[in-house]
Tab-separated table of C-alpha atoms in Angstrom:
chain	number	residue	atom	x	y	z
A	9	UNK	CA	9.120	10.577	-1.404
A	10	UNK	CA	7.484	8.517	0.898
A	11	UNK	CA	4.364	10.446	2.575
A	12	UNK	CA	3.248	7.061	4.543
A	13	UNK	CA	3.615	3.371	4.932
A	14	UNK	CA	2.033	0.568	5.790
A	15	UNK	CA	2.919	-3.460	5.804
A	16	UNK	CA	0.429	-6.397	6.527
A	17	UNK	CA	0.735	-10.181	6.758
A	18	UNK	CA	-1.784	-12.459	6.256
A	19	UNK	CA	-0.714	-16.137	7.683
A	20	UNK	CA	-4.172	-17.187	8.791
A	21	UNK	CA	-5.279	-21.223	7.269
A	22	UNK	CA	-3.039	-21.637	3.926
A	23	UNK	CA	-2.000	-17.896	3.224
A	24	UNK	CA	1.130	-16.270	3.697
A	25	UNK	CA	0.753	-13.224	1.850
A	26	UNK	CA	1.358	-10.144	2.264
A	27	UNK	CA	0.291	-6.560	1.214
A	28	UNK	CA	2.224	-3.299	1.450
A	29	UNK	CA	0.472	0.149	0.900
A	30	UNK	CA	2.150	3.717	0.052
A	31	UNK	CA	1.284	7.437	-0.130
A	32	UNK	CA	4.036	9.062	-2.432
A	33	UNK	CA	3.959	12.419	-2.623
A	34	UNK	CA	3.073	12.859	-6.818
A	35	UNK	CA	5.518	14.910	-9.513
A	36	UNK	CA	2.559	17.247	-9.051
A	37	UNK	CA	3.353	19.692	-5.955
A	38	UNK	CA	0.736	19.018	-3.205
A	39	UNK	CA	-0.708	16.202	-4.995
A	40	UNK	CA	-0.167	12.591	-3.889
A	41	UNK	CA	-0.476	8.833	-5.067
A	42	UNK	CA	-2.040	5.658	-2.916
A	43	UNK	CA	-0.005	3.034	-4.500
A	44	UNK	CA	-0.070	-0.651	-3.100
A	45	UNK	CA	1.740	-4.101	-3.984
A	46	UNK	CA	0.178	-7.697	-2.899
A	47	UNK	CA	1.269	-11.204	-3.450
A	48	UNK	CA	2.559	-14.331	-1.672
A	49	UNK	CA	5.642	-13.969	0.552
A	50	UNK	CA	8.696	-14.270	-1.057
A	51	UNK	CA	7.183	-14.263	-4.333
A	52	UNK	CA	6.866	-11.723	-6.883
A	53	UNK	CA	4.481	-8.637	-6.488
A	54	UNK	CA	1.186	-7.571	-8.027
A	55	UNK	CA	1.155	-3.747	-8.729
A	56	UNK	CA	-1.877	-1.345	-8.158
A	57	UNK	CA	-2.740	1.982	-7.572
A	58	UNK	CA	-5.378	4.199	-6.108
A	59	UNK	CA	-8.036	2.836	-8.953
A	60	UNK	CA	-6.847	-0.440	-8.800
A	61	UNK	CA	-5.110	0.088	-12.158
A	62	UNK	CA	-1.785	1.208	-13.524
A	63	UNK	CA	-3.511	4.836	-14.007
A	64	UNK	CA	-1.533	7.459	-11.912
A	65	UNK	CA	-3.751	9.655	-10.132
A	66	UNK	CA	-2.867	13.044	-8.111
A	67	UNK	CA	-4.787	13.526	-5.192
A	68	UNK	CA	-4.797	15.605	-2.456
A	69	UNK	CA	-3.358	14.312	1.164
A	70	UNK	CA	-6.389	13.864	2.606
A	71	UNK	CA	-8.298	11.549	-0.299
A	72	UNK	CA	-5.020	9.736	-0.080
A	73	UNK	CA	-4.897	9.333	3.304
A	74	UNK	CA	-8.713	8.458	3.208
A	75	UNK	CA	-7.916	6.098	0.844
A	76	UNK	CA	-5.123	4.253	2.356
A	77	UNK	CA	-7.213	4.212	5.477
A	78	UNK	CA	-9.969	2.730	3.967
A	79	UNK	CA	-7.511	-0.096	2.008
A	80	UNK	CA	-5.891	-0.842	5.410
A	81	UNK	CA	-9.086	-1.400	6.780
A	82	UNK	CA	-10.372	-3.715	3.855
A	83	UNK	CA	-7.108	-5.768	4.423
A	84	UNK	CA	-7.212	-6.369	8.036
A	85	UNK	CA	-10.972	-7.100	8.120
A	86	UNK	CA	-9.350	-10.143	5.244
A	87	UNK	CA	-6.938	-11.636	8.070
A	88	UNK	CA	-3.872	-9.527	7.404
A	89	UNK	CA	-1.893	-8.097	10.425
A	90	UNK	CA	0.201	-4.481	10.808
A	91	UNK	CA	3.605	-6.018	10.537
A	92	UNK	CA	6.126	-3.738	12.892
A	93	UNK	CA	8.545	-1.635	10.384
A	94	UNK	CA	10.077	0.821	12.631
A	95	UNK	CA	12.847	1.419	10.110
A	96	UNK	CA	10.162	2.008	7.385
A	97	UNK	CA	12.711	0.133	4.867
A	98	UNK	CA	9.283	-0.135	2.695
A	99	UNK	CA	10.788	3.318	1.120
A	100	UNK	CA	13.189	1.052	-1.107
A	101	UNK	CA	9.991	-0.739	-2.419
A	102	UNK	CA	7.980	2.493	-3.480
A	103	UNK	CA	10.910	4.456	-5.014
A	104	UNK	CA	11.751	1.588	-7.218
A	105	UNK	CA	7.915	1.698	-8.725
């Protein structure tokens, strides 16, 4: 299940990317995974997780929300923008990983 999302938009000079970040509550009861997916709009996604690798990793909710703070951070400091999701339809993205 979906703990958190968050979607961003870069479309500054010759970018339009985007990058979408997750905390997904883990298969581990109060543990949790910081999972994120970048590429160009429209085109196919790069997969990561908390390490940058394909290496799950349980945390607890507040590294993972540290964590996706910090990412979100990163990304806007790059260009990217919060893109509005009220419907958080984001969900269909992380339960298909």
């Amino acid at each position: 299940m979906i703990v958190k999302s968050v979607s961003l938009h870069n479309n500054t000079e010759k970018h339009d990317k985007v990058y979408y970040i997750q905390i997904v509550d883990g298969p581990t009861t109060g543990k949790y995974t910081v999972s994120f997916q970048y590429g160009a709009r429209g085109g196919k996604l790069t997969w990561g997780n908390r390490d940058g690798s394909w290496k799950k990793e349980d945390v607890s909710l507040w590294e993972a929300e540290t964590y996706f703070s910090k990412k979100k951070k990163e990304q806007i400091a790059k260009g990217y923008h919060v893109i509005p999701d009220p419907d958080n339809l984001l969900c269909l993205i992380a339960l298909s990983f």
